[in-house]
mmCIF file of C-alpha atoms and ligand atoms in Angstrom:
data_model
loop_
_atom_site.group_PDB
_atom_site.id
_atom_site.type_symbol
_atom_site.label_atom_id
_atom_site.label_comp_id
_atom_site.label_asym_id
_atom_site.label_seq_id
_atom_site.Cartn_x
_atom_site.Cartn_y
_atom_site.Cartn_z
ATOM 1 C CA MET A 258 65.763 92.383 105.349
ATOM 2 C CA THR A 259 66.369 91.632 101.654
ATOM 3 C CA SER A 260 68.448 88.669 100.643
ATOM 4 C CA SER A 261 71.222 90.936 99.343
ATOM 5 C CA GLU A 262 71.431 92.677 102.743
ATOM 6 C CA THR A 263 71.599 89.312 104.456
ATOM 7 C CA MET A 264 74.386 88.239 102.152
ATOM 8 C CA ALA A 265 76.328 91.478 102.527
ATOM 9 C CA GLY A 266 76.034 91.292 106.322
ATOM 10 C CA GLY A 267 77.284 87.729 106.300
ATOM 11 C CA VAL A 268 80.547 88.213 104.471
ATOM 12 C CA ARG A 269 83.691 87.726 106.510
ATOM 13 C CA PRO A 270 87.160 88.785 105.426
ATOM 14 C CA ARG A 271 90.193 86.602 106.079
ATOM 15 C CA PRO A 272 91.015 86.938 109.792
ATOM 16 C CA VAL A 273 94.194 88.846 108.948
ATOM 17 C CA VAL A 274 92.190 91.649 107.330
ATOM 18 C CA ASP A 275 90.561 92.513 110.656
ATOM 19 C CA ARG A 276 93.926 92.508 112.405
ATOM 20 C CA LEU A 277 95.758 94.762 109.956
ATOM 21 C CA PRO A 278 96.456 98.421 110.706
ATOM 22 C CA ARG A 279 94.631 100.763 108.326
ATOM 23 C CA TYR A 280 96.904 102.747 106.015
ATOM 24 C CA ALA A 281 96.526 106.355 107.108
ATOM 25 C CA ALA A 282 97.320 108.509 104.095
ATOM 26 C CA GLY A 283 98.847 111.933 104.717
ATOM 27 C CA LYS A 284 96.152 114.483 105.495
ATOM 28 C CA PRO A 285 95.327 117.194 102.969
ATOM 29 C CA PRO A 286 96.429 120.702 103.934
ATOM 30 C CA VAL A 287 94.391 122.539 106.517
ATOM 31 C CA VAL A 288 92.578 125.657 105.307
ATOM 32 C CA VAL A 289 93.374 128.742 107.371
ATOM 33 C CA ASP A 290 92.082 132.171 106.357
ATOM 34 C CA GLY A 291 94.777 134.329 104.822
ATOM 35 C CA LEU A 292 97.416 131.599 104.656
ATOM 36 C CA ALA A 293 98.440 129.435 101.705
ATOM 37 C CA SER A 294 98.083 125.769 102.731
ATOM 38 C CA TYR A 295 100.842 123.223 102.276
ATOM 39 C CA LYS A 296 100.802 119.444 102.402
ATOM 40 C CA LEU A 297 103.924 118.161 104.107
ATOM 41 C CA SER A 298 102.444 114.837 105.128
ATOM 42 C CA SER A 299 103.087 112.346 102.308
ATOM 43 C CA ASN A 300 106.717 112.801 101.242
ATOM 44 C CA GLU A 301 105.517 113.986 97.862
ATOM 45 C CA ASN A 302 107.548 116.092 95.488
ATOM 46 C CA PRO A 303 106.088 119.601 95.777
ATOM 47 C CA LEU A 304 107.145 120.343 92.183
ATOM 48 C CA PRO A 305 105.005 119.251 89.233
ATOM 49 C CA PRO A 306 106.448 116.795 86.688
ATOM 50 C CA ILE A 307 108.796 118.354 84.161
ATOM 51 C CA PRO A 308 107.011 120.051 81.206
ATOM 52 C CA ALA A 309 108.066 117.405 78.658
ATOM 53 C CA VAL A 310 106.217 114.766 80.698
ATOM 54 C CA ALA A 311 103.013 116.792 80.844
ATOM 55 C CA GLU A 312 103.197 117.386 77.081
ATOM 56 C CA ALA A 313 103.891 113.746 76.240
ATOM 57 C CA ILE A 314 101.007 112.358 78.249
ATOM 58 C CA ALA A 315 98.603 115.037 77.029
ATOM 59 C CA ALA A 316 99.286 113.818 73.485
ATOM 60 C CA GLN A 317 98.279 110.232 74.267
ATOM 61 C CA THR A 318 94.883 108.943 73.148
ATOM 62 C CA ASP A 319 95.056 105.146 72.853
ATOM 63 C CA PHE A 320 93.268 104.420 76.095
ATOM 64 C CA ASN A 321 90.896 101.971 74.429
ATOM 65 C CA ARG A 322 93.860 99.577 74.376
ATOM 66 C CA TYR A 323 95.407 97.748 77.304
ATOM 67 C CA PRO A 324 98.948 98.809 78.135
ATOM 68 C CA ASP A 325 101.936 96.628 77.309
ATOM 69 C CA PRO A 326 101.883 94.162 80.234
ATOM 70 C CA LEU A 327 105.684 94.009 80.232
ATOM 71 C CA SER A 328 106.223 97.806 80.062
ATOM 72 C CA THR A 329 108.810 97.058 77.393
ATOM 73 C CA LYS A 330 109.541 100.695 76.506
ATOM 74 C CA LEU A 331 110.092 101.649 80.108
ATOM 75 C CA ARG A 332 112.176 98.583 80.923
ATOM 76 C CA THR A 333 114.331 99.232 77.850
ATOM 77 C CA ALA A 334 114.795 102.877 78.874
ATOM 78 C CA LEU A 335 115.663 101.855 82.445
ATOM 79 C CA ALA A 336 118.076 99.203 81.202
ATOM 80 C CA GLY A 337 120.033 101.882 79.342
ATOM 81 C CA PHE A 338 119.775 104.345 82.201
ATOM 82 C CA LEU A 339 120.944 101.940 84.909
ATOM 83 C CA ASP A 340 123.152 99.735 82.744
ATOM 84 C CA VAL A 341 121.308 96.544 83.673
ATOM 85 C CA PRO A 342 119.587 93.923 81.468
ATOM 86 C CA ALA A 343 115.934 94.835 80.773
ATOM 87 C CA GLU A 344 115.066 91.219 81.715
ATOM 88 C CA ASP A 345 116.076 91.959 85.313
ATOM 89 C CA ILE A 346 113.462 94.716 85.717
ATOM 90 C CA VAL A 347 109.842 94.153 86.755
ATOM 91 C CA THR A 348 107.536 97.176 86.835
ATOM 92 C CA GLY A 349 104.593 97.704 89.150
ATOM 93 C CA ALA A 350 101.936 100.210 90.162
ATOM 94 C CA GLY A 351 104.400 102.227 92.223
ATOM 95 C CA SER A 352 107.192 100.540 94.115
ATOM 96 C CA LEU A 353 104.437 99.409 96.465
ATOM 97 C CA GLY A 354 102.994 97.394 93.589
ATOM 98 C CA ALA A 355 106.457 95.983 92.897
ATOM 99 C CA LEU A 356 106.857 95.126 96.594
ATOM 100 C CA ASN A 357 103.526 93.300 96.640
ATOM 101 C CA GLN A 358 104.738 91.241 93.710
ATOM 102 C CA ILE A 359 107.868 90.272 95.633
ATOM 103 C CA LEU A 360 105.862 89.284 98.701
ATOM 104 C CA ALA A 361 103.309 87.388 96.614
ATOM 105 C CA ALA A 362 106.129 85.379 95.079
ATOM 106 C CA PHE A 363 108.180 84.699 98.200
ATOM 107 C CA ALA A 364 106.248 85.053 101.457
ATOM 108 C CA GLY A 365 102.850 83.900 102.615
ATOM 109 C CA GLN A 366 101.351 80.823 104.141
ATOM 110 C CA ASN A 367 103.581 77.814 103.770
ATOM 111 C CA ASP A 368 102.375 74.335 102.769
ATOM 112 C CA ASP A 369 102.436 73.314 106.438
ATOM 113 C CA GLY A 370 99.790 75.977 107.127
ATOM 114 C CA LYS A 371 102.171 78.213 109.061
ATOM 115 C CA ALA A 372 103.043 81.755 108.062
ATOM 116 C CA ASP A 373 106.418 82.673 106.590
ATOM 117 C CA GLU A 374 108.257 85.485 108.346
ATOM 118 C CA VAL A 375 109.208 88.857 106.902
ATOM 119 C CA ILE A 376 111.683 90.902 108.906
ATOM 120 C CA TYR A 377 111.861 94.679 108.755
ATOM 121 C CA ALA A 378 112.915 97.557 110.946
ATOM 122 C CA TRP A 379 110.318 99.454 112.908
ATOM 123 C CA ARG A 380 109.331 102.136 112.671
ATOM 124 C CA SER A 381 109.625 102.102 108.910
ATOM 125 C CA PHE A 382 107.312 102.553 105.928
ATOM 126 C CA GLU A 383 103.859 102.040 107.339
ATOM 127 C CA ALA A 384 102.623 100.054 104.341
ATOM 128 C CA TYR A 385 104.998 97.181 105.201
ATOM 129 C CA PRO A 386 102.820 95.557 107.899
ATOM 130 C CA ILE A 387 99.787 95.771 105.619
ATOM 131 C CA CYS A 388 101.549 94.283 102.577
ATOM 132 C CA VAL A 389 103.117 91.498 104.649
ATOM 133 C CA GLY A 390 99.855 90.669 106.429
ATOM 134 C CA LEU A 391 97.855 90.572 103.214
ATOM 135 C CA ALA A 392 100.429 88.273 101.673
ATOM 136 C CA GLY A 393 99.613 85.872 104.525
ATOM 137 C CA ALA A 394 103.050 86.196 106.108
ATOM 138 C CA GLU A 395 103.985 87.293 109.605
ATOM 139 C CA SER A 396 105.769 90.548 110.362
ATOM 140 C CA VAL A 397 108.883 90.437 112.535
ATOM 141 C CA ARG A 398 109.646 94.030 113.481
ATOM 142 C CA ILE A 399 113.029 94.963 114.833
ATOM 143 C CA PRO A 400 113.152 98.303 116.677
ATOM 144 C CA LEU A 401 115.315 101.051 115.229
ATOM 145 C CA THR A 402 118.250 102.392 117.204
ATOM 146 C CA PRO A 403 117.556 105.639 119.116
ATOM 147 C CA ASP A 404 118.983 107.676 116.233
ATOM 148 C CA GLY A 405 116.520 106.172 113.765
ATOM 149 C CA ARG A 406 118.827 103.605 112.130
ATOM 150 C CA HIS A 407 118.301 99.947 111.313
ATOM 151 C CA ASN A 408 119.700 97.631 113.963
ATOM 152 C CA LEU A 409 121.202 95.194 111.486
ATOM 153 C CA GLU A 410 122.740 92.969 114.127
ATOM 154 C CA ALA A 411 119.364 92.435 115.754
ATOM 155 C CA MET A 412 117.779 91.907 112.327
ATOM 156 C CA ALA A 413 120.355 89.236 111.470
ATOM 157 C CA ALA A 414 119.774 87.567 114.832
ATOM 158 C CA ALA A 415 116.016 87.448 114.140
ATOM 159 C CA VAL A 416 116.404 85.240 111.047
ATOM 160 C CA THR A 417 114.826 81.810 111.522
ATOM 161 C CA MET A 418 114.014 78.847 109.318
ATOM 162 C CA ARG A 419 110.741 80.608 108.522
ATOM 163 C CA THR A 420 112.284 83.871 107.324
ATOM 164 C CA LYS A 421 111.620 84.348 103.632
ATOM 165 C CA VAL A 422 112.070 88.067 103.038
ATOM 166 C CA ILE A 423 113.887 90.951 104.744
ATOM 167 C CA LEU A 424 112.955 94.544 103.928
ATOM 168 C CA LEU A 425 115.673 97.185 104.259
ATOM 169 C CA CYS A 426 114.510 100.766 103.851
ATOM 170 C CA THR A 427 117.222 103.282 102.929
ATOM 171 C CA PRO A 428 116.843 106.145 103.633
ATOM 172 C CA ASN A 429 114.417 104.910 106.243
ATOM 173 C CA ASN A 430 110.931 106.386 106.070
ATOM 174 C CA PRO A 431 110.067 108.108 108.408
ATOM 175 C CA THR A 432 113.333 108.624 110.296
ATOM 176 C CA GLY A 433 115.716 109.537 107.441
ATOM 177 C CA PRO A 434 119.090 107.761 107.886
ATOM 178 C CA ILE A 435 120.651 105.646 105.135
ATOM 179 C CA LEU A 436 122.203 102.228 105.396
ATOM 180 C CA THR A 437 125.876 102.283 104.545
ATOM 181 C CA ALA A 438 127.312 100.110 101.762
ATOM 182 C CA GLU A 439 129.663 98.463 104.195
ATOM 183 C CA GLU A 440 127.101 97.503 106.845
ATOM 184 C CA THR A 441 124.561 96.372 104.244
ATOM 185 C CA GLU A 442 127.001 94.094 102.472
ATOM 186 C CA ARG A 443 128.147 92.633 105.764
ATOM 187 C CA PHE A 444 124.501 91.994 106.627
ATOM 188 C CA ILE A 445 123.692 90.370 103.283
ATOM 189 C CA LYS A 446 126.627 88.018 103.746
ATOM 190 C CA THR A 447 125.254 86.816 107.081
ATOM 191 C CA VAL A 448 121.775 86.148 105.725
ATOM 192 C CA PRO A 449 121.085 82.688 104.254
ATOM 193 C CA SER A 450 121.221 82.858 100.453
ATOM 194 C CA ASP A 451 117.625 81.590 100.140
ATOM 195 C CA VAL A 452 116.252 84.622 102.004
ATOM 196 C CA VAL A 453 115.230 87.492 99.717
ATOM 197 C CA VAL A 454 116.698 90.840 100.786
ATOM 198 C CA VAL A 455 114.742 93.809 99.439
ATOM 199 C CA ILE A 456 116.525 97.171 99.425
ATOM 200 C CA ASP A 457 113.753 99.762 99.243
ATOM 201 C CA GLU A 458 115.338 102.893 97.785
ATOM 202 C CA ALA A 459 112.255 105.033 97.212
ATOM 203 C CA TYR A 460 114.266 108.165 98.089
ATOM 204 C CA GLN A 461 117.553 107.132 96.464
ATOM 205 C CA GLU A 462 117.917 110.278 94.321
ATOM 206 C CA PHE A 463 117.883 112.499 97.422
ATOM 207 C CA VAL A 464 120.792 110.715 99.091
ATOM 208 C CA ARG A 465 124.033 112.664 99.373
ATOM 209 C CA ALA A 466 125.860 110.499 101.948
ATOM 210 C CA GLU A 467 128.908 109.115 100.183
ATOM 211 C CA ASP A 468 128.949 105.891 102.156
ATOM 212 C CA ALA A 469 125.312 105.044 101.332
ATOM 213 C CA VAL A 470 124.486 101.633 99.949
ATOM 214 C CA ASP A 471 123.562 101.413 96.280
ATOM 215 C CA GLY A 472 120.953 98.685 95.810
ATOM 216 C CA ILE A 473 121.945 98.224 92.160
ATOM 217 C CA ARG A 474 125.508 97.365 93.176
ATOM 218 C CA MET A 475 124.200 94.859 95.707
ATOM 219 C CA TYR A 476 121.852 93.267 93.160
ATOM 220 C CA ARG A 477 124.748 92.795 90.747
ATOM 221 C CA LYS A 478 126.683 90.853 93.378
ATOM 222 C CA TYR A 479 123.996 88.900 95.238
ATOM 223 C CA PRO A 480 121.319 86.721 93.587
ATOM 224 C CA ASN A 481 119.002 87.053 96.613
ATOM 225 C CA VAL A 482 118.919 90.882 96.561
ATOM 226 C CA VAL A 483 116.138 92.943 94.989
ATOM 227 C CA ALA A 484 116.483 96.705 94.568
ATOM 228 C CA LEU A 485 113.202 98.607 94.687
ATOM 229 C CA ARG A 486 112.832 102.052 93.122
ATOM 230 C CA THR A 487 110.096 104.462 92.157
ATOM 231 C CA PHE A 488 109.128 107.384 89.960
ATOM 232 C CA SER A 489 106.903 108.758 92.744
ATOM 233 C CA LYS A 490 109.418 110.861 94.633
ATOM 234 C CA ALA A 491 112.315 112.393 92.655
ATOM 235 C CA HIS A 492 110.420 112.303 89.350
ATOM 236 C CA GLY A 493 107.263 113.727 90.895
ATOM 237 C CA LEU A 494 104.981 111.071 89.382
ATOM 238 C CA ALA A 495 103.334 109.728 92.554
ATOM 239 C CA GLY A 496 99.860 110.188 91.091
ATOM 240 C CA LEU A 497 100.625 108.005 88.090
ATOM 241 C CA ARG A 498 101.797 104.958 90.078
ATOM 242 C CA VAL A 499 104.946 103.558 88.558
ATOM 243 C CA GLY A 500 107.866 101.815 90.220
ATOM 244 C CA TYR A 501 110.062 98.791 89.609
ATOM 245 C CA SER A 502 112.266 96.106 91.055
ATOM 246 C CA ILE A 503 115.633 94.883 89.788
ATOM 247 C CA SER A 504 116.947 91.419 90.513
ATOM 248 C CA GLN A 505 118.936 88.658 88.882
ATOM 249 C CA PRO A 506 117.070 86.270 86.511
ATOM 250 C CA GLU A 507 116.902 83.406 88.994
ATOM 251 C CA LEU A 508 114.776 85.581 91.289
ATOM 252 C CA THR A 509 113.080 87.731 88.633
ATOM 253 C CA GLN A 510 111.457 84.735 86.920
ATOM 254 C CA HIS A 511 109.269 84.253 90.020
ATOM 255 C CA LEU A 512 108.323 87.923 90.188
ATOM 256 C CA ARG A 513 107.014 87.792 86.639
ATOM 257 C CA VAL A 514 104.601 85.032 87.645
ATOM 258 C CA ALA A 515 103.354 87.114 90.587
ATOM 259 C CA ALA A 516 103.191 90.418 88.683
ATOM 260 C CA THR A 517 99.756 92.002 88.381
ATOM 261 C CA PRO A 518 98.859 92.049 84.679
ATOM 262 C CA PHE A 519 98.671 95.553 83.165
ATOM 263 C CA ALA A 520 99.670 97.186 86.470
ATOM 264 C CA VAL A 521 101.390 100.126 84.758
ATOM 265 C CA SER A 522 99.131 102.207 82.523
ATOM 266 C CA GLN A 523 100.362 103.538 79.179
ATOM 267 C CA ILE A 524 100.270 107.090 80.586
ATOM 268 C CA ALA A 525 102.447 106.112 83.531
ATOM 269 C CA GLU A 526 104.868 104.230 81.297
ATOM 270 C CA GLN A 527 105.176 107.118 78.835
ATOM 271 C CA ALA A 528 105.613 109.656 81.640
ATOM 272 C CA ALA A 529 108.377 107.595 83.217
ATOM 273 C CA VAL A 530 110.215 107.169 79.903
ATOM 274 C CA VAL A 531 110.096 110.891 79.145
ATOM 275 C CA SER A 532 111.165 111.774 82.681
ATOM 276 C CA LEU A 533 114.197 109.502 82.308
ATOM 277 C CA GLN A 534 115.030 111.117 78.964
ATOM 278 C CA ASN A 535 115.115 114.486 80.725
ATOM 279 C CA PHE A 536 116.862 113.317 83.842
ATOM 280 C CA ASP A 537 119.088 116.405 83.994
ATOM 281 C CA GLN A 538 115.959 118.463 84.770
ATOM 282 C CA VAL A 539 114.886 115.934 87.402
ATOM 283 C CA VAL A 540 118.329 116.185 89.007
ATOM 284 C CA GLU A 541 118.070 119.987 89.151
ATOM 285 C CA ARG A 542 114.728 119.774 90.927
ATOM 286 C CA VAL A 543 115.922 117.129 93.309
ATOM 287 C CA GLN A 544 118.945 119.278 94.135
ATOM 288 C CA SER A 545 116.673 122.203 94.972
ATOM 289 C CA LEU A 546 114.807 119.949 97.420
ATOM 290 C CA VAL A 547 118.040 118.591 98.868
ATOM 291 C CA ASP A 548 119.177 122.195 99.423
ATOM 292 C CA GLU A 549 115.922 122.897 101.205
ATOM 293 C CA ARG A 550 116.243 119.723 103.270
ATOM 294 C CA ASP A 551 119.710 120.772 104.336
ATOM 295 C CA ARG A 552 118.479 124.289 105.155
ATOM 296 C CA VAL A 553 115.653 122.889 107.286
ATOM 297 C CA THR A 554 117.915 120.390 109.040
ATOM 298 C CA ALA A 555 120.546 123.020 109.768
ATOM 299 C CA GLY A 556 117.834 125.412 110.982
ATOM 300 C CA LEU A 557 116.425 122.835 113.392
ATOM 301 C CA ARG A 558 119.837 121.866 114.712
ATOM 302 C CA GLY A 559 120.631 125.542 115.109
ATOM 303 C CA LEU A 560 117.611 125.732 117.413
ATOM 304 C CA GLY A 561 119.082 122.879 119.433
ATOM 305 C CA TRP A 562 116.660 120.272 118.052
ATOM 306 C CA PHE A 563 117.782 116.676 117.641
ATOM 307 C CA VAL A 564 117.247 115.581 114.036
ATOM 308 C CA PRO A 565 118.418 112.159 112.812
ATOM 309 C CA GLU A 566 120.477 112.095 109.612
ATOM 310 C CA ALA A 567 117.983 113.266 106.950
ATOM 311 C CA GLN A 568 118.759 111.752 103.544
ATOM 312 C CA GLY A 569 115.256 111.615 102.060
ATOM 313 C CA ASN A 570 112.850 114.451 101.295
ATOM 314 C CA PHE A 571 111.644 114.634 104.897
ATOM 315 C CA VAL A 572 112.801 115.212 108.462
ATOM 316 C CA TRP A 573 111.894 113.276 111.603
ATOM 317 C CA LEU A 574 111.076 114.942 114.876
ATOM 318 C CA ASN A 575 111.333 112.609 117.803
ATOM 319 C CA LEU A 576 108.568 114.403 119.713
ATOM 320 C CA GLY A 577 107.132 111.445 121.612
ATOM 321 C CA GLU A 578 103.947 112.326 123.459
ATOM 322 C CA ASP A 579 103.989 115.854 122.090
ATOM 323 C CA SER A 580 103.585 114.616 118.516
ATOM 324 C CA ALA A 581 99.840 115.200 118.221
ATOM 325 C CA GLU A 582 100.131 118.639 119.810
ATOM 326 C CA PHE A 583 102.875 119.652 117.392
ATOM 327 C CA ALA A 584 100.869 118.403 114.405
ATOM 328 C CA GLN A 585 97.889 120.403 115.670
ATOM 329 C CA LEU A 586 99.980 123.578 115.954
ATOM 330 C CA ALA A 587 101.307 123.014 112.430
ATOM 331 C CA GLY A 588 97.709 122.638 111.249
ATOM 332 C CA GLU A 589 96.838 126.009 112.757
ATOM 333 C CA ARG A 590 99.542 127.412 110.467
ATOM 334 C CA ALA A 591 98.009 125.636 107.444
ATOM 335 C CA LEU A 592 100.733 122.994 107.330
ATOM 336 C CA SER A 593 99.710 119.355 107.316
ATOM 337 C CA VAL A 594 102.453 117.194 108.812
ATOM 338 C CA ARG A 595 102.421 113.544 109.780
ATOM 339 C CA ALA A 596 102.243 112.469 113.425
ATOM 340 C CA PHE A 597 102.910 108.803 114.173
ATOM 341 C CA GLY A 598 101.208 108.039 117.471
ATOM 342 C CA ASN A 599 103.337 108.948 120.457
ATOM 343 C CA GLU A 600 106.568 108.416 118.543
ATOM 344 C CA GLY A 601 107.232 111.432 116.429
ATOM 345 C CA VAL A 602 106.318 113.682 113.549
ATOM 346 C CA ARG A 603 107.534 113.410 109.974
ATOM 347 C CA VAL A 604 107.642 116.614 107.984
ATOM 348 C CA SER A 605 108.139 116.418 104.228
ATOM 349 C CA ILE A 606 110.280 119.008 102.500
ATOM 350 C CA GLY A 607 107.932 121.233 100.540
ATOM 351 C CA GLU A 608 107.874 124.638 98.922
ATOM 352 C CA VAL A 609 110.384 127.189 100.300
ATOM 353 C CA GLU A 610 107.612 129.177 101.998
ATOM 354 C CA ALA A 611 106.222 126.029 103.620
ATOM 355 C CA ASN A 612 109.630 125.026 104.948
ATOM 356 C CA THR A 613 110.224 128.503 106.338
ATOM 357 C CA ARG A 614 106.835 128.515 108.051
ATOM 358 C CA PHE A 615 107.659 125.138 109.576
ATOM 359 C CA LEU A 616 110.986 126.473 110.883
ATOM 360 C CA ASP A 617 109.188 129.537 112.286
ATOM 361 C CA LEU A 618 106.869 127.239 114.222
ATOM 362 C CA CYS A 619 109.820 125.257 115.580
ATOM 363 C CA ALA A 620 111.510 128.462 116.704
ATOM 364 C CA VAL A 621 108.610 129.179 119.072
ATOM 365 C CA TYR A 622 107.832 125.598 120.097
ATOM 366 C CA THR A 623 109.194 125.061 123.566
ATOM 367 C CA LYS A 624 109.522 121.255 123.741
ATOM 368 C CA PRO A 625 112.162 120.351 121.147
ATOM 369 C CA PRO A 626 113.056 116.747 120.461
ATOM 370 C CA ARG A 627 116.281 115.644 122.086
ATOM 371 C CA GLY A 628 118.524 112.750 121.194
ATOM 372 C CA SER A 629 117.649 109.762 123.314
HETATM 373 C C1 PLP B 113 110.105 103.681 101.774
HETATM 374 C C2 PLP B 113 109.008 103.733 100.775
HETATM 375 N N1 PLP B 113 108.878 102.724 99.916
HETATM 376 C C3 PLP B 113 107.909 102.725 98.996
HETATM 377 C C4 PLP B 113 107.013 103.758 98.919
HETATM 378 C C5 PLP B 113 105.908 103.642 97.923
HETATM 379 O O1 PLP B 113 106.041 104.495 96.896
HETATM 380 P P1 PLP B 113 105.303 104.269 95.527
HETATM 381 O O2 PLP B 113 104.393 103.078 95.639
HETATM 382 O O3 PLP B 113 104.571 105.520 95.281
HETATM 383 O O4 PLP B 113 106.391 104.007 94.554
HETATM 384 C C6 PLP B 113 107.093 104.836 99.784
HETATM 385 C C7 PLP B 113 106.133 105.939 99.727
HETATM 386 O O5 PLP B 113 106.024 106.777 100.549
HETATM 387 C C8 PLP B 113 108.122 104.809 100.747
HETATM 388 O O6 PLP B 113 108.255 105.782 101.643
#
């Protein structure tokens, strides 16, 4: 054995790394002869970025230079777009990058050697346990209600002296329901003001529920609230990795310290700026997906299927132990969907033909999910 093999074999990650679940990315579409394949497994936007974005980034050539570490152009554009001070915005490599910055700044191992606690609903975005664990903090997962909603009372009751951060996901991935403005504000008021409340609004542009919470309104009122948003979903820029957080200066100053330098490339920044400048086109595309979501939801309910309120670009099928079987059947129809263990299947809204094929499968599937 060479010395380098000995050394490689001897390395040991932090204990938490062995304990963490592996992030299982959505599977690529299955190839079936004679059928177009569709990927409905990652809540991506099936539409390409708007043409002005593609043109703007194709014209860029200055890749020998590092990007602006503060993403000044993008933060200035967002400040105008959202009517917030640019100083309150911190960009990241996707909203996941922005979330890691929040956790790095606020939750980890405390000076007494014990882990801080981060509370979130479960099931929710499957990256949460990984991000929290890697930060050195401990996950406190509060089960969703049977209709896929956050149980805010139970989440409030779970707060301890060790709680540093609470993650609220609205609409919740993978189940779909929003948090209302009223229940969220009531919750924030019960949480100690030194606990950071993150409102993850990755799917905010798809929300049509009038009583939904608006993270920006909460951030304006509460200094411990951070709103988290992304260009990955509505803007169709998932592959470029750009997202951001918005919080008041008292909180934001700490995020800047924890921010990964140069996390947003100049291509991603330019794409995001141009997409914002053409937001009317983004809105049109989002509306076409919302229409499809509503068609799919109505179709499923028409078949007698239980579907929780779907306010993102996906629907949740509470299929329990039949989840893997359903995903397999979808695969045979060249649709890749996302099964989560024995809990359920999440199906992203895709191209019209893909959605129709999914509904066709449901029409012949004999074990529909029921409300529990
Ligand atoms: C709830 C939620 N938050 C954050 C993200 C991360 O998105 P991104 O890092 O691409 O901005 C996702 C992606 O699926 C998500 O579902």
